[in-house]
mmCIF file of C-alpha atoms in Angstrom:
data_model
loop_
_atom_site.group_PDB
_atom_site.id
_atom_site.type_symbol
_atom_site.label_atom_id
_atom_site.label_comp_id
_atom_site.label_asym_id
_atom_site.label_seq_id
_atom_site.Cartn_x
_atom_site.Cartn_y
_atom_site.Cartn_z
ATOM 1 C CA ILE A 1 -72.173 -309.001 65.701
ATOM 2 C CA ALA A 2 -70.358 -311.565 63.455
ATOM 3 C CA SER A 3 -72.250 -310.298 60.777
ATOM 4 C CA ALA A 4 -71.748 -306.583 61.419
ATOM 5 C CA SER A 5 -67.853 -307.450 61.704
ATOM 6 C CA SER A 6 -67.813 -309.110 58.177
ATOM 7 C CA PHE A 7 -69.722 -305.960 56.598
ATOM 8 C CA GLU A 8 -67.218 -303.924 58.549
ATOM 9 C CA ASP A 9 -64.301 -305.676 56.794
ATOM 10 C CA ALA A 10 -65.799 -305.516 53.412
ATOM 11 C CA MET A 11 -66.683 -301.769 53.826
ATOM 12 C CA ALA A 12 -62.817 -301.308 54.945
ATOM 13 C CA LYS A 13 -61.604 -302.975 51.749
ATOM 14 C CA VAL A 14 -63.713 -300.449 49.859
ATOM 15 C CA SER A 15 -62.181 -297.635 51.904
ATOM 16 C CA THR A 16 -58.757 -298.438 50.707
ATOM 17 C CA ILE A 17 -59.943 -297.323 46.951
ATOM 18 C CA ALA A 18 -62.820 -294.933 47.550
ATOM 19 C CA ASP A 19 -62.519 -290.971 47.506
ATOM 20 C CA SER A 20 -64.193 -290.199 50.837
ATOM 21 C CA SER A 21 -64.502 -286.594 49.911
ATOM 22 C CA VAL A 22 -67.042 -287.276 47.043
ATOM 23 C CA MET A 23 -69.011 -289.687 49.375
ATOM 24 C CA SER A 24 -68.283 -290.374 53.210
ATOM 25 C CA MET A 25 -67.940 -294.238 54.136
ATOM 26 C CA ASP A 26 -71.079 -293.800 56.120
ATOM 27 C CA ASP A 27 -73.007 -292.646 53.254
ATOM 28 C CA MET A 28 -71.908 -295.416 51.210
ATOM 29 C CA SER A 29 -72.627 -297.845 53.906
ATOM 30 C CA SER A 30 -75.772 -296.669 54.324
ATOM 31 C CA ALA A 31 -76.693 -296.873 50.477
ATOM 32 C CA ILE A 32 -75.013 -300.644 50.091
ATOM 33 C CA LEU A 33 -77.432 -301.849 53.079
ATOM 34 C CA LYS A 34 -80.492 -300.143 51.370
ATOM 35 C CA LEU A 35 -79.457 -301.627 47.799
ATOM 36 C CA SER A 36 -78.719 -304.897 49.625
ATOM 37 C CA ASP A 37 -82.717 -304.515 51.086
ATOM 38 C CA ASP A 38 -83.672 -303.452 47.593
ATOM 39 C CA THR A 39 -82.484 -306.656 45.830
ATOM 40 C CA GLY A 40 -82.043 -309.255 48.207
ATOM 41 C CA GLN A 41 -78.170 -309.505 47.482
ATOM 42 C CA SER A 42 -75.844 -309.704 50.277
ATOM 43 C CA ALA A 43 -74.364 -306.551 51.553
ATOM 44 C CA ASN A 44 -70.943 -307.983 51.400
ATOM 45 C CA ASP A 45 -71.455 -308.766 47.776
ATOM 46 C CA ILE A 46 -72.489 -305.548 46.859
ATOM 47 C CA ALA A 47 -69.777 -303.929 48.763
ATOM 48 C CA GLU A 48 -67.358 -306.131 46.913
ATOM 49 C CA SER A 49 -68.854 -305.084 43.408
ATOM 50 C CA VAL A 50 -68.806 -301.345 44.740
ATOM 51 C CA TYR A 51 -65.005 -302.376 44.936
ATOM 52 C CA ASN A 52 -64.717 -303.575 41.887
ATOM 53 C CA ALA A 53 -66.305 -300.704 39.913
ATOM 54 C CA ILE A 54 -64.263 -298.182 41.682
ATOM 55 C CA SER A 55 -61.349 -300.304 40.580
ATOM 56 C CA GLY A 56 -62.663 -300.510 37.040
ATOM 57 C CA GLY A 57 -62.748 -296.764 36.631
ATOM 58 C CA VAL A 58 -66.437 -295.807 38.196
ATOM 59 C CA ASN A 59 -66.312 -292.399 39.987
ATOM 60 C CA THR A 60 -67.109 -293.150 43.752
ATOM 61 C CA ALA A 61 -69.945 -290.908 44.142
ATOM 62 C CA ASP A 62 -71.610 -293.025 40.937
ATOM 63 C CA ALA A 63 -70.346 -296.456 42.367
ATOM 64 C CA VAL A 64 -73.578 -297.655 44.234
ATOM 65 C CA THR A 65 -76.036 -296.555 41.473
ATOM 66 C CA PHE A 66 -73.562 -298.452 39.011
ATOM 67 C CA VAL A 67 -73.729 -301.436 41.019
ATOM 68 C CA ALA A 68 -77.420 -301.042 41.405
ATOM 69 C CA ASN A 69 -77.560 -301.261 37.553
ATOM 70 C CA ALA A 70 -75.002 -304.372 37.485
ATOM 71 C CA SER A 71 -77.444 -306.180 40.007
ATOM 72 C CA LYS A 72 -80.359 -305.990 37.719
ATOM 73 C CA LEU A 73 -78.340 -306.829 34.732
ATOM 74 C CA ALA A 74 -77.270 -309.988 36.659
ATOM 75 C CA LYS A 75 -80.533 -310.767 37.769
ATOM 76 C CA ALA A 76 -81.861 -310.617 34.356
ATOM 77 C CA GLY A 77 -79.297 -311.966 32.480
ATOM 78 C CA PHE A 78 -78.686 -314.857 34.759
ATOM 79 C CA THR A 79 -75.097 -314.211 35.953
ATOM 80 C CA ASP A 80 -73.489 -312.904 38.909
ATOM 81 C CA THR A 81 -72.844 -308.977 39.836
ATOM 82 C CA ALA A 82 -68.977 -309.568 39.238
ATOM 83 C CA ALA A 83 -69.590 -310.538 35.714
ATOM 84 C CA ALA A 84 -72.283 -307.870 35.003
ATOM 85 C CA THR A 85 -69.762 -305.417 36.806
ATOM 86 C CA ASP A 86 -67.021 -306.532 34.676
ATOM 87 C CA ILE A 87 -68.810 -306.506 31.052
ATOM 88 C CA LEU A 88 -70.098 -303.009 32.179
ATOM 89 C CA THR A 89 -66.929 -301.220 33.231
ATOM 90 C CA THR A 90 -65.083 -302.831 30.164
ATOM 91 C CA SER A 91 -67.216 -301.389 27.818
ATOM 92 C CA LEU A 92 -67.589 -297.887 29.626
ATOM 93 C CA ASN A 93 -63.726 -297.663 29.475
ATOM 94 C CA ALA A 94 -63.267 -299.025 25.961
ATOM 95 C CA TYR A 95 -65.815 -296.480 24.682
ATOM 96 C CA GLY A 96 -65.048 -293.480 26.838
ATOM 97 C CA LEU A 97 -68.503 -293.645 28.203
ATOM 98 C CA GLU A 98 -69.852 -291.921 31.473
ATOM 99 C CA ALA A 99 -71.201 -293.902 34.247
ATOM 100 C CA SER A 100 -74.822 -292.364 33.178
ATOM 101 C CA GLU A 101 -74.760 -294.894 30.046
ATOM 102 C CA THR A 102 -74.639 -297.935 32.017
ATOM 103 C CA GLU A 103 -78.027 -298.494 31.880
ATOM 104 C CA HIS A 104 -78.318 -298.259 28.085
ATOM 105 C CA ILE A 105 -75.394 -300.604 27.759
ATOM 106 C CA SER A 106 -76.994 -302.979 30.002
ATOM 107 C CA ASP A 107 -80.526 -302.551 28.103
ATOM 108 C CA MET A 108 -78.684 -303.313 24.872
ATOM 109 C CA LEU A 109 -77.145 -306.522 26.618
ATOM 110 C CA ILE A 110 -80.718 -307.862 27.609
ATOM 111 C CA THR A 111 -81.977 -307.143 23.944
ATOM 112 C CA THR A 112 -79.060 -309.213 22.483
ATOM 113 C CA GLN A 113 -79.996 -311.992 24.693
ATOM 114 C CA ASN A 114 -83.666 -311.711 23.947
ATOM 115 C CA LEU A 115 -83.071 -311.514 20.109
ATOM 116 C CA GLY A 116 -79.888 -314.111 20.026
ATOM 117 C CA LYS A 117 -79.330 -317.586 21.383
ATOM 118 C CA THR A 118 -76.824 -316.421 24.166
ATOM 119 C CA THR A 119 -77.412 -315.249 27.739
ATOM 120 C CA VAL A 120 -75.383 -311.893 29.166
ATOM 121 C CA ASN A 121 -73.291 -314.710 31.150
ATOM 122 C CA GLU A 122 -71.936 -315.813 27.870
ATOM 123 C CA LEU A 123 -71.491 -312.351 26.513
ATOM 124 C CA ALA A 124 -69.540 -311.372 29.622
ATOM 125 C CA SER A 125 -67.118 -314.041 29.258
ATOM 126 C CA ALA A 126 -66.850 -313.495 25.665
ATOM 127 C CA MET A 127 -67.439 -309.644 24.385
ATOM 128 C CA GLY A 128 -64.096 -308.463 26.211
ATOM 129 C CA LYS A 129 -62.113 -310.104 23.936
ATOM 130 C CA VAL A 130 -63.808 -308.239 20.742
ATOM 131 C CA ILE A 131 -64.899 -305.004 22.341
ATOM 132 C CA PRO A 132 -61.223 -303.185 22.208
ATOM 133 C CA THR A 133 -61.279 -304.522 18.387
ATOM 134 C CA ALA A 134 -64.326 -303.083 17.744
ATOM 135 C CA ASN A 135 -63.766 -299.817 19.358
ATOM 136 C CA ALA A 136 -60.034 -299.573 17.589
ATOM 137 C CA ASN A 137 -62.058 -299.688 14.275
ATOM 138 C CA ASN A 138 -64.800 -297.392 15.580
ATOM 139 C CA VAL A 139 -67.350 -300.161 15.636
ATOM 140 C CA GLN A 140 -69.784 -298.941 18.550
ATOM 141 C CA ILE A 141 -71.326 -301.242 20.810
ATOM 142 C CA ASP A 142 -75.010 -300.977 19.582
ATOM 143 C CA GLN A 143 -73.431 -302.742 16.150
ATOM 144 C CA LEU A 144 -71.329 -304.986 17.878
ATOM 145 C CA CYS A 145 -74.514 -305.912 20.316
ATOM 146 C CA ALA A 146 -76.360 -306.313 17.055
ATOM 147 C CA ALA A 147 -73.787 -308.503 15.581
ATOM 148 C CA TYR A 148 -73.887 -310.664 18.787
ATOM 149 C CA ALA A 149 -77.912 -311.284 18.544
ATOM 150 C CA ASP A 150 -77.871 -311.700 14.884
ATOM 151 C CA MET A 151 -75.168 -314.503 14.632
ATOM 152 C CA THR A 152 -76.035 -316.382 17.775
ATOM 153 C CA ALA A 153 -79.772 -316.256 16.392
ATOM 154 C CA LYS A 154 -78.522 -318.075 13.601
ATOM 155 C CA GLY A 155 -76.749 -321.027 15.077
ATOM 156 C CA ILE A 156 -73.433 -319.644 16.169
ATOM 157 C CA ALA A 157 -72.532 -320.314 19.563
ATOM 158 C CA THR A 158 -71.195 -317.007 21.401
ATOM 159 C CA ALA A 159 -67.742 -318.179 21.948
ATOM 160 C CA GLU A 160 -67.275 -318.765 18.015
ATOM 161 C CA SER A 161 -69.046 -315.559 17.179
ATOM 162 C CA THR A 162 -66.594 -313.714 19.326
ATOM 163 C CA THR A 163 -63.826 -315.270 17.354
ATOM 164 C CA TYR A 164 -65.419 -314.809 13.992
ATOM 165 C CA LEU A 165 -66.166 -311.363 14.678
ATOM 166 C CA ASN A 166 -62.605 -310.549 15.996
ATOM 167 C CA SER A 167 -60.994 -311.966 12.706
ATOM 168 C CA MET A 168 -63.704 -310.378 10.400
ATOM 169 C CA LEU A 169 -62.818 -306.740 12.211
ATOM 170 C CA ASN A 170 -59.024 -307.181 12.256
ATOM 171 C CA GLU A 171 -59.250 -307.827 8.564
ATOM 172 C CA LEU A 172 -61.530 -304.953 7.675
ATOM 173 C CA GLY A 173 -59.399 -302.777 9.726
ATOM 174 C CA LYS A 174 -55.844 -303.455 8.502
ATOM 175 C CA GLY A 175 -54.353 -301.561 5.662
ATOM 176 C CA GLY A 176 -53.788 -303.575 2.652
ATOM 177 C CA THR A 177 -55.938 -306.339 2.897
ATOM 178 C CA SER A 178 -58.317 -307.101 -0.108
ATOM 179 C CA VAL A 179 -61.259 -306.051 1.758
ATOM 180 C CA ASP A 180 -59.607 -302.804 2.712
ATOM 181 C CA LEU A 181 -58.356 -301.868 -0.756
ATOM 182 C CA ILE A 182 -62.002 -302.638 -2.105
ATOM 183 C CA LEU A 183 -63.466 -300.509 0.519
ATOM 184 C CA ARG A 184 -61.000 -297.616 -0.367
ATOM 185 C CA GLU A 185 -61.692 -297.827 -4.031
ATOM 186 C CA LYS A 186 -65.371 -298.018 -3.648
ATOM 187 C CA THR A 187 -65.718 -295.057 -1.206
ATOM 188 C CA GLY A 188 -62.029 -293.491 -0.740
ATOM 189 C CA LYS A 189 -62.410 -294.341 3.045
ATOM 190 C CA SER A 190 -60.893 -296.793 5.487
ATOM 191 C CA PHE A 191 -63.239 -298.885 7.696
ATOM 192 C CA SER A 192 -62.851 -296.926 10.616
ATOM 193 C CA GLN A 193 -63.970 -293.892 8.897
ATOM 194 C CA LEU A 194 -67.355 -295.654 7.653
ATOM 195 C CA SER A 195 -69.760 -296.171 9.863
ATOM 196 C CA ALA A 196 -72.558 -298.874 9.433
ATOM 197 C CA LEU A 197 -71.512 -302.351 9.276
ATOM 198 C CA SER A 198 -73.972 -303.709 7.308
ATOM 199 C CA ASP A 199 -73.592 -300.900 4.584
ATOM 200 C CA ILE A 200 -69.955 -302.064 4.435
ATOM 201 C CA LEU A 201 -70.659 -305.747 3.735
ATOM 202 C CA ALA A 202 -73.124 -304.751 1.204
ATOM 203 C CA ILE A 203 -70.759 -302.455 -0.533
ATOM 204 C CA LEU A 204 -68.224 -305.676 -0.631
ATOM 205 C CA LYS A 205 -70.729 -308.023 -1.807
ATOM 206 C CA GLN A 206 -71.671 -305.672 -4.564
ATOM 207 C CA TYR A 207 -67.992 -305.692 -5.475
ATOM 208 C CA ALA A 208 -67.928 -309.604 -5.630
ATOM 209 C CA ASP A 209 -71.168 -309.806 -7.696
ATOM 210 C CA GLU A 210 -69.617 -307.198 -10.108
ATOM 211 C CA ASN A 211 -66.387 -308.842 -10.470
ATOM 212 C CA ASN A 212 -68.156 -312.498 -10.684
ATOM 213 C CA LYS A 213 -66.118 -313.455 -7.562
ATOM 214 C CA SER A 214 -67.512 -315.352 -4.491
ATOM 215 C CA PHE A 215 -68.113 -313.225 -1.402
ATOM 216 C CA SER A 216 -66.181 -315.510 0.584
ATOM 217 C CA ASP A 217 -63.135 -315.224 -1.821
ATOM 218 C CA LEU A 218 -62.537 -311.471 -0.587
ATOM 219 C CA TRP A 219 -61.385 -312.535 2.610
ATOM 220 C CA SER A 220 -58.036 -314.120 3.634
ATOM 221 C CA SER A 221 -59.232 -315.628 6.965
ATOM 222 C CA SER A 222 -62.064 -318.227 6.803
ATOM 223 C CA GLU A 223 -63.498 -316.990 10.165
ATOM 224 C CA ALA A 224 -63.943 -313.768 8.947
ATOM 225 C CA GLY A 225 -65.589 -314.540 5.692
ATOM 226 C CA LYS A 226 -68.203 -316.642 8.115
ATOM 227 C CA ALA A 227 -68.845 -313.555 10.188
ATOM 228 C CA ALA A 228 -69.302 -311.655 7.264
ATOM 229 C CA MET A 229 -71.613 -313.962 5.170
ATOM 230 C CA VAL A 230 -73.763 -314.508 8.337
ATOM 231 C CA LEU A 231 -74.125 -311.005 8.905
ATOM 232 C CA LEU A 232 -74.998 -310.249 5.811
ATOM 233 C CA GLY A 233 -77.411 -312.882 5.558
ATOM 234 C CA ASN A 234 -80.169 -311.931 3.151
ATOM 235 C CA GLY A 235 -78.987 -308.122 2.853
ATOM 236 C CA ALA A 236 -78.610 -305.290 4.824
ATOM 237 C CA ASP A 237 -81.706 -304.767 6.119
ATOM 238 C CA GLU A 238 -82.020 -307.719 8.180
ATOM 239 C CA PHE A 239 -78.928 -306.751 10.252
ATOM 240 C CA ASN A 240 -80.365 -302.919 10.481
ATOM 241 C CA ASN A 241 -83.634 -304.343 11.828
ATOM 242 C CA VAL A 242 -81.441 -306.047 14.337
ATOM 243 C CA LEU A 243 -79.654 -302.823 14.939
ATOM 244 C CA ALA A 244 -82.968 -300.826 15.326
ATOM 245 C CA GLN A 245 -84.547 -302.651 18.082
ATOM 246 C CA MET A 246 -80.970 -302.381 19.714
ATOM 247 C CA ASN A 247 -81.438 -298.543 19.639
ATOM 248 C CA ASP A 248 -84.731 -299.018 20.816
ATOM 249 C CA SER A 249 -84.067 -301.245 23.942
ATOM 250 C CA THR A 250 -84.578 -298.718 26.654
ATOM 251 C CA GLY A 251 -85.999 -300.484 29.636
ATOM 252 C CA ALA A 252 -85.299 -303.908 28.545
ATOM 253 C CA THR A 253 -83.361 -304.739 31.723
ATOM 254 C CA THR A 254 -86.160 -303.354 34.329
ATOM 255 C CA ASP A 255 -88.983 -305.024 32.064
ATOM 256 C CA ALA A 256 -86.752 -308.569 32.709
ATOM 257 C CA PHE A 257 -86.036 -307.787 36.096
ATOM 258 C CA ASN A 258 -89.584 -307.291 37.227
ATOM 259 C CA LYS A 259 -90.678 -310.455 35.780
ATOM 260 C CA LEU A 260 -87.876 -312.399 37.951
ATOM 261 C CA ASP A 261 -89.425 -310.657 41.139
ATOM 262 C CA THR A 262 -91.435 -313.929 42.060
ATOM 263 C CA ASP A 263 -92.912 -315.035 45.479
ATOM 264 C CA SER A 264 -89.734 -316.692 45.977
ATOM 265 C CA ASN A 265 -87.488 -313.864 45.271
ATOM 266 C CA LYS A 266 -89.503 -311.572 47.452
ATOM 267 C CA ALA A 267 -89.101 -313.659 50.287
ATOM 268 C CA LYS A 268 -85.433 -314.164 49.818
ATOM 269 C CA LYS A 269 -85.156 -310.200 49.961
ATOM 270 C CA ALA A 270 -87.230 -310.351 53.362
ATOM 271 C CA LEU A 271 -85.077 -312.637 54.807
ATOM 272 C CA ASN A 272 -81.942 -310.505 53.319
ATOM 273 C CA GLN A 273 -83.723 -307.120 55.044
ATOM 274 C CA ILE A 274 -83.886 -309.189 58.438
ATOM 275 C CA LYS A 275 -80.210 -310.102 58.025
ATOM 276 C CA ASN A 276 -79.398 -306.552 57.451
ATOM 277 C CA THR A 277 -81.441 -305.382 60.165
ATOM 278 C CA ALA A 278 -79.273 -307.873 62.234
ATOM 279 C CA THR A 279 -76.094 -306.476 61.147
ATOM 280 C CA ASP A 280 -77.228 -302.660 61.786
ATOM 281 C CA LEU A 281 -77.908 -303.900 65.354
ATOM 282 C CA GLY A 282 -74.255 -305.084 65.462
ATOM 283 C CA GLN A 283 -72.831 -302.100 64.468
ATOM 284 C CA GLU A 284 -74.365 -300.388 67.365
ATOM 285 C CA ALA A 285 -73.149 -303.296 69.587
ATOM 286 C CA LEU A 286 -69.662 -302.954 68.428
ATOM 287 C CA ALA A 287 -69.689 -299.244 69.066
ATOM 288 C CA MET A 288 -71.002 -299.940 72.455
ATOM 289 C CA LEU A 289 -68.242 -302.719 72.970
ATOM 290 C CA GLN A 290 -65.329 -300.783 71.513
ATOM 291 C CA PRO A 291 -64.084 -299.297 74.649
ATOM 292 C CA MET A 292 -63.665 -303.085 76.428
ATOM 293 C CA ILE A 293 -62.578 -304.618 72.900
ATOM 294 C CA ALA A 294 -59.652 -302.098 73.225
ATOM 295 C CA SER A 295 -59.186 -302.804 76.777
ATOM 296 C CA VAL A 296 -59.022 -306.401 76.069
ATOM 297 C CA SER A 297 -56.818 -306.173 73.414
ATOM 298 C CA ALA A 298 -54.651 -304.015 75.143
ATOM 299 C CA LYS A 299 -54.592 -306.693 77.826
ATOM 300 C CA VAL A 300 -53.827 -309.269 75.799
ATOM 301 C CA LYS A 301 -51.243 -307.380 73.939
ATOM 302 C CA GLU A 302 -49.305 -306.727 77.386
ATOM 303 C CA SER A 303 -49.585 -310.340 78.262
ATOM 304 C CA THR A 304 -48.039 -311.478 75.052
ATOM 305 C CA GLU A 305 -45.702 -308.854 75.407
ATOM 306 C CA ASN A 306 -44.899 -310.351 78.906
ATOM 307 C CA PHE A 307 -44.476 -313.952 77.843
ATOM 308 C CA LYS A 308 -42.399 -312.774 75.044
ATOM 309 C CA ASN A 309 -39.984 -311.294 77.474
ATOM 310 C CA LEU A 310 -39.668 -314.319 79.867
ATOM 311 C CA ASP A 311 -36.492 -316.322 79.881
ATOM 312 C CA SER A 312 -36.156 -319.781 78.564
ATOM 313 C CA GLY A 313 -36.268 -321.966 81.673
ATOM 314 C CA THR A 314 -39.949 -320.035 82.714
ATOM 315 C CA LYS A 315 -41.363 -320.391 79.522
ATOM 316 C CA GLN A 316 -40.233 -324.361 79.454
ATOM 317 C CA ILE A 317 -42.051 -324.570 82.921
ATOM 318 C CA ILE A 318 -45.045 -323.185 81.743
ATOM 319 C CA LEU A 319 -45.151 -325.539 78.654
ATOM 320 C CA THR A 320 -44.352 -328.492 81.009
ATOM 321 C CA VAL A 321 -47.561 -327.321 83.156
ATOM 322 C CA ILE A 322 -49.643 -327.175 80.046
ATOM 323 C CA ALA A 323 -48.559 -330.500 78.907
ATOM 324 C CA VAL A 324 -49.363 -332.051 82.489
ATOM 325 C CA LEU A 325 -52.864 -330.357 82.193
ATOM 326 C CA ALA A 326 -53.433 -331.768 78.841
ATOM 327 C CA ALA A 327 -52.625 -335.168 79.950
ATOM 328 C CA LEU A 328 -54.599 -335.226 82.951
ATOM 329 C CA ALA A 329 -57.584 -333.688 81.023
ATOM 330 C CA PRO A 330 -59.291 -337.036 80.387
ATOM 331 C CA VAL A 331 -58.678 -338.469 83.939
ATOM 332 C CA LEU A 332 -60.129 -334.878 85.266
ATOM 333 C CA ILE A 333 -63.255 -335.278 82.987
ATOM 334 C CA ILE A 334 -63.874 -338.723 84.293
ATOM 335 C CA ILE A 335 -63.294 -338.019 87.984
ATOM 336 C CA GLY A 336 -65.927 -334.917 87.230
ATOM 337 C CA LYS A 337 -68.489 -337.257 85.934
ATOM 338 C CA LEU A 338 -67.947 -339.552 88.719
ATOM 339 C CA CYS A 339 -68.235 -336.818 91.211
ATOM 340 C CA THR A 340 -71.701 -335.942 89.650
ATOM 341 C CA ALA A 341 -72.970 -339.193 89.535
ATOM 342 C CA VAL A 342 -72.263 -339.605 93.110
ATOM 343 C CA SER A 343 -73.746 -336.458 94.122
ATOM 344 C CA SER A 344 -76.752 -337.519 91.808
ATOM 345 C CA ILE A 345 -77.001 -340.719 94.063
ATOM 346 C CA ILE A 346 -76.696 -338.821 97.455
ATOM 347 C CA ASN A 347 -79.482 -336.592 96.335
ATOM 348 C CA ILE A 348 -81.651 -339.262 95.307
ATOM 349 C CA ALA A 349 -81.105 -341.085 98.610
ATOM 350 C CA LYS A 350 -82.218 -338.090 100.796
ATOM 351 C CA LEU A 351 -85.405 -338.143 98.440
ATOM 352 C CA LEU A 352 -85.932 -341.470 99.024
ATOM 353 C CA GLN A 353 -85.177 -341.521 103.035
ATOM 354 C CA PRO A 354 -88.455 -340.236 103.991
ATOM 355 C CA VAL A 355 -90.263 -342.962 101.676
ATOM 356 C CA ILE A 356 -88.297 -345.424 103.451
ATOM 357 C CA ALA A 357 -88.775 -344.538 107.016
ATOM 358 C CA ALA A 358 -92.433 -344.699 106.263
ATOM 359 C CA ILE A 359 -92.528 -348.117 104.922
ATOM 360 C CA ASN A 360 -90.600 -349.402 107.943
ATOM 361 C CA THR A 361 -92.817 -347.554 110.264
ATOM 362 C CA THR A 362 -95.786 -349.428 108.362
ATOM 363 C CA LEU A 363 -94.018 -352.641 108.481
ATOM 364 C CA ALA A 364 -93.554 -352.333 112.319
ATOM 365 C CA ALA A 365 -96.989 -351.637 112.897
ATOM 366 C CA ASN A 366 -98.352 -354.289 110.656
ATOM 367 C CA PRO A 367 -96.220 -357.543 111.363
ATOM 368 C CA ILE A 368 -98.700 -359.788 110.149
ATOM 369 C CA MET A 369 -98.137 -358.159 106.330
ATOM 370 C CA ILE A 370 -94.153 -359.698 107.092
#
């Protein structure tokens, strides 16, 4: 019943934001419990993630499926579902993508983890700071993931990569900067009108070589220059190879998730299924007890109202009686223990009485024994 009550509270929170005309709360409750059985994750945690997903713009009808993908990403990406939900909703909202793209984004994040020296947990806390800048400059998420994979693989920490990328994208996208003027001169287009990040950096490198300039001198910010030099590396082909793997990442999350389905994880899921069964029984019990709970609640409310309406003198008498009982409580406990002890002694005496009588009879018949 306690488990069912906790889950009922979690679902009540979801109901405040969910569109019940799209999916009934009973259906959502069943879907959440099933997902909990399948993943081994607490039903209450999943309900919280569903709430966060809907709050983050995911349609009610897609929320549980979205959280299922987020749960897989969390497991495979060594993070929690809340962080996975956050990075996925941020990506969907920033790029205006449908919930159906969730799995593809998840696969790219796992591929970034596989190719770079980073984890989804680190990406979840960092990428949200650069995604708006990337989107504003028409840099798609596959290129952003490729950039993180390339930079972290070359030894730049995830947080530093975020700072460098933000600086580079801002400088490329800002009108009037040296790199902006070079791009317009060479292509007749602005940064946001061009597509491949590697090609853009190659154009800038070519300009620097043609004019006997250092590539880093084209950038006003040292952080922007570092990002550009790392991504350019030994040429555009290196970055494009990483980008190709991003676009061919389908199934990466599922593969990683399945590898982590160890015997201990299966045992955890089995225990969680038992808990969910108890929750289900508790829900039935709550339904059966509902009339009684309503009656008791009504009586308590009535008694409370009656007490509130008592005059001050009566309330003081009640408080005095309570104080006296509180003071007598230790004494009453001692007396109760003494009474119990005396009762036990009397019972033992009754049990010993036939034995004592037998001994007396034996002694009377055999005085020599004395």
